[in-house]
Amino acid sequence: MWFESVNYAYVPTSTVNGRGANAVWVKCAWKSKERVTAMLLGDSDGNKTDPFLVFKTRPSKVAETARANLVFRHGFGRQLWDDLQHLEVGVQIYGNRAGWWNSELSIEFLCYHFGRRENMHEPVLLLWDDFSGHWRQDVLICARLLNVELMRVPPGYTYVCQPADVAWNRPLKEHLRKQWIQYF
């Protein structure tokens, strides 16, 4: 399992218009780049599972609305979720203030990937790095209930246990960029 910060540009580096066009219009949100955190998981046979993407989003100032957004819309507001939820095919999309992984997402991740497997009685070994959000008590309890044995990869040795990073990140980044350009 690997989580990675993926940077992508709002403005494409190539034009969409054909040669000779007088003007090229590009739609953007007054930013040139944005970041998304991607959590990738694969098994020992090389099979990849649905990635989790975490975007930066501002929570509602109304506590009740913020809670509803978190519970029902993965942290996004009602209008933004209407645009995003149809994109959740083969991927899980979440949002929070930092756009970064946390213990609540660790629990969502465990439940999504391990909570509905057929052989719940067989333990699963999951290698996780030393990120503090993976090792809070509530995450450890959830893992135990799902029969997932967590093993901590020592700091500085993550690269040894997660070689799939190179093989997975480039295709993911290319796919995200393609989707982004097609969206606009």
Tab-separated table of C-alpha atoms in Angstrom:
chain	number	residue	atom	x	y	z
A	1	MET	CA	0.000	0.000	0.000
A	2	TRP	CA	1.277	3.425	-0.887
A	3	PHE	CA	0.092	6.936	-0.503
A	4	GLU	CA	1.456	9.647	-2.667
A	5	SER	CA	0.990	13.324	-3.276
A	6	VAL	CA	0.024	13.819	-6.910
A	7	ASN	CA	0.397	17.293	-8.407
A	8	TYR	CA	-1.521	18.170	-11.524
A	9	ALA	CA	-1.784	21.338	-13.585
A	10	TYR	CA	-5.068	23.123	-14.143
A	11	VAL	CA	-3.833	24.580	-17.407
A	12	PRO	CA	-2.900	21.982	-20.048
A	13	THR	CA	0.588	22.188	-21.524
A	14	SER	CA	-0.752	21.517	-25.020
A	15	THR	CA	-3.488	23.349	-26.892
A	16	VAL	CA	-6.774	21.846	-27.929
A	17	ASN	CA	-7.275	24.155	-30.916
A	18	GLY	CA	-5.959	23.256	-34.354
A	19	ARG	CA	-3.156	25.118	-36.112
A	20	GLY	CA	-3.963	28.610	-37.258
A	21	ALA	CA	-6.514	29.398	-34.565
A	22	ASN	CA	-6.604	33.100	-33.668
A	23	ALA	CA	-7.197	32.533	-29.960
A	24	VAL	CA	-6.868	29.683	-27.518
A	25	TRP	CA	-9.250	29.765	-24.565
A	26	VAL	CA	-8.374	27.849	-21.435
A	27	LYS	CA	-10.734	27.496	-18.483
A	28	CYS	CA	-9.046	27.600	-15.078
A	29	ALA	CA	-9.786	28.469	-11.453
A	30	TRP	CA	-7.101	31.155	-11.041
A	31	LYS	CA	-4.587	28.536	-9.972
A	32	SER	CA	-1.952	26.809	-12.021
A	33	LYS	CA	-1.592	23.625	-9.942
A	34	GLU	CA	-3.377	21.577	-7.324
A	35	ARG	CA	-2.453	18.546	-5.251
A	36	VAL	CA	-4.321	15.350	-4.508
A	37	THR	CA	-3.268	12.609	-2.098
A	38	ALA	CA	-3.601	9.123	-3.561
A	39	MET	CA	-3.666	5.921	-1.500
A	40	LEU	CA	-2.901	2.846	-3.586
A	41	LEU	CA	-3.230	-0.797	-2.561
A	42	GLY	CA	-2.163	-3.999	-4.235
A	43	ASP	CA	-1.773	-7.604	-3.174
A	44	SER	CA	1.215	-9.927	-3.368
A	45	ASP	CA	0.062	-11.147	-6.808
A	46	GLY	CA	0.252	-7.611	-8.220
A	47	ASN	CA	-3.511	-7.024	-8.343
A	48	LYS	CA	-4.449	-3.378	-7.789
A	49	THR	CA	-7.567	-2.264	-5.930
A	50	ASP	CA	-9.606	0.930	-6.163
A	51	PRO	CA	-7.449	3.908	-5.170
A	52	PHE	CA	-8.526	6.485	-2.604
A	53	LEU	CA	-8.068	10.124	-3.629
A	54	VAL	CA	-8.140	12.959	-1.109
A	55	PHE	CA	-8.682	16.522	-2.323
A	56	LYS	CA	-8.420	19.742	-0.396
A	57	THR	CA	-11.836	21.259	0.277
A	58	ARG	CA	-13.189	23.802	2.721
A	59	PRO	CA	-15.694	22.382	5.216
A	60	SER	CA	-18.965	24.168	5.885
A	61	LYS	CA	-18.975	26.705	8.705
A	62	VAL	CA	-22.293	25.262	9.891
A	63	ALA	CA	-21.427	22.299	12.135
A	64	GLU	CA	-24.518	20.274	11.193
A	65	THR	CA	-23.879	20.727	7.456
A	66	ALA	CA	-20.178	19.924	7.865
A	67	ARG	CA	-21.092	16.667	9.641
A	68	ALA	CA	-23.649	15.739	6.946
A	69	ASN	CA	-21.067	16.455	4.238
A	70	LEU	CA	-18.575	14.207	5.997
A	71	VAL	CA	-21.033	11.345	6.531
A	72	PHE	CA	-22.999	11.411	3.263
A	73	ARG	CA	-20.745	13.177	0.741
A	74	HIS	CA	-17.175	12.162	1.706
A	75	GLY	CA	-16.434	15.674	3.011
A	76	PHE	CA	-17.685	17.659	0.015
A	77	GLY	CA	-20.552	20.128	-0.125
A	78	ARG	CA	-23.850	19.215	-1.763
A	79	GLN	CA	-23.205	20.950	-5.120
A	80	LEU	CA	-19.631	19.736	-5.510
A	81	TRP	CA	-20.646	16.194	-4.547
A	82	ASP	CA	-23.285	16.210	-7.308
A	83	ASP	CA	-20.448	16.801	-9.793
A	84	LEU	CA	-18.038	14.338	-8.174
A	85	GLN	CA	-20.091	11.303	-7.241
A	86	HIS	CA	-20.510	10.091	-10.831
A	87	LEU	CA	-16.692	10.052	-11.102
A	88	GLU	CA	-16.490	7.494	-8.280
A	89	VAL	CA	-16.207	4.501	-10.578
A	90	GLY	CA	-13.184	2.379	-9.711
A	91	VAL	CA	-11.988	5.043	-7.268
A	92	GLN	CA	-13.023	6.474	-3.907
A	93	ILE	CA	-12.979	10.283	-3.689
A	94	TYR	CA	-12.767	12.143	-0.370
A	95	GLY	CA	-12.130	15.710	0.689
A	96	ASN	CA	-10.898	17.411	3.835
A	97	ARG	CA	-9.422	20.733	4.908
A	98	ALA	CA	-5.793	19.647	4.431
A	99	GLY	CA	-6.240	17.397	1.398
A	100	TRP	CA	-4.163	14.858	3.291
A	101	TRP	CA	-4.611	11.402	4.782
A	102	ASN	CA	-5.838	11.032	8.382
A	103	SER	CA	-6.989	8.329	10.796
A	104	GLU	CA	-10.647	8.628	9.763
A	105	LEU	CA	-9.646	7.887	6.168
A	106	SER	CA	-7.520	4.976	7.384
A	107	ILE	CA	-10.675	3.455	8.900
A	108	GLU	CA	-12.707	4.124	5.725
A	109	PHE	CA	-9.904	2.513	3.714
A	110	LEU	CA	-9.806	-0.602	5.904
A	111	CYS	CA	-13.602	-1.020	5.851
A	112	TYR	CA	-13.818	-0.468	2.088
A	113	HIS	CA	-11.048	-2.883	1.122
A	114	PHE	CA	-11.283	-5.506	3.858
A	115	GLY	CA	-14.757	-5.220	5.378
A	116	ARG	CA	-16.637	-7.219	2.737
A	117	ARG	CA	-14.218	-9.926	1.740
A	118	GLU	CA	-15.480	-13.508	1.515
A	119	ASN	CA	-12.841	-15.057	3.757
A	120	MET	CA	-13.132	-12.797	6.817
A	121	HIS	CA	-11.885	-15.626	9.044
A	122	GLU	CA	-8.470	-15.594	7.304
A	123	PRO	CA	-6.131	-12.837	8.521
A	124	VAL	CA	-4.711	-10.352	6.026
A	125	LEU	CA	-1.283	-8.760	6.426
A	126	LEU	CA	-1.144	-5.057	5.566
A	127	LEU	CA	2.157	-3.173	5.482
A	128	TRP	CA	1.758	0.460	6.483
A	129	ASP	CA	4.390	3.127	6.843
A	130	ASP	CA	5.031	5.030	10.051
A	131	PHE	CA	2.416	7.739	9.394
A	132	SER	CA	0.721	8.515	12.715
A	133	GLY	CA	-2.793	8.365	11.217
A	134	HIS	CA	-2.341	4.638	10.604
A	135	TRP	CA	-1.512	3.834	14.209
A	136	ARG	CA	-4.162	5.546	16.318
A	137	GLN	CA	-6.105	3.316	18.685
A	138	ASP	CA	-9.379	3.542	16.713
A	139	VAL	CA	-7.594	2.411	13.529
A	140	LEU	CA	-5.952	-0.503	15.345
A	141	ILE	CA	-9.316	-1.607	16.778
A	142	CYS	CA	-10.943	-1.435	13.339
A	143	ALA	CA	-8.119	-3.494	11.817
A	144	ARG	CA	-8.444	-6.110	14.558
A	145	LEU	CA	-12.233	-6.359	14.029
A	146	LEU	CA	-11.654	-6.886	10.285
A	147	ASN	CA	-8.947	-9.510	10.951
A	148	VAL	CA	-6.267	-7.322	9.348
A	149	GLU	CA	-2.794	-7.658	10.845
A	150	LEU	CA	-0.978	-4.340	10.540
A	151	MET	CA	2.792	-4.313	10.229
A	152	ARG	CA	4.723	-1.073	10.535
A	153	VAL	CA	7.438	-0.418	7.981
A	154	PRO	CA	10.287	1.351	9.808
A	155	PRO	CA	10.957	4.970	8.827
A	156	GLY	CA	13.446	5.191	5.979
A	157	TYR	CA	12.610	1.724	4.616
A	158	THR	CA	9.302	2.416	2.904
A	159	TYR	CA	10.924	2.340	-0.540
A	160	VAL	CA	12.044	-1.270	0.014
A	161	CYS	CA	8.553	-2.590	0.786
A	162	GLN	CA	6.636	-0.544	-1.752
A	163	PRO	CA	8.280	-1.002	-5.165
A	164	ALA	CA	4.934	-0.764	-6.946
A	165	ASP	CA	5.088	3.003	-6.467
A	166	VAL	CA	6.942	3.497	-9.752
A	167	ALA	CA	4.724	1.135	-11.728
A	168	TRP	CA	1.443	2.571	-10.395
A	169	ASN	CA	1.951	6.290	-9.908
A	170	ARG	CA	2.765	7.262	-13.483
A	171	PRO	CA	-0.336	5.587	-14.986
A	172	LEU	CA	-2.472	7.060	-12.184
A	173	LYS	CA	-1.105	10.557	-12.769
A	174	GLU	CA	-1.644	10.246	-16.526
A	175	HIS	CA	-5.219	9.052	-15.990
A	176	LEU	CA	-5.994	11.879	-13.539
A	177	ARG	CA	-4.593	14.464	-15.938
A	178	LYS	CA	-6.605	13.050	-18.841
A	179	GLN	CA	-9.802	13.121	-16.756
A	180	TRP	CA	-9.052	16.675	-15.624
A	181	ILE	CA	-8.541	17.950	-19.179
A	182	GLN	CA	-11.673	16.160	-20.437
A	183	TYR	CA	-13.700	17.649	-17.565
A	184	PHE	CA	-12.900	21.162	-18.745
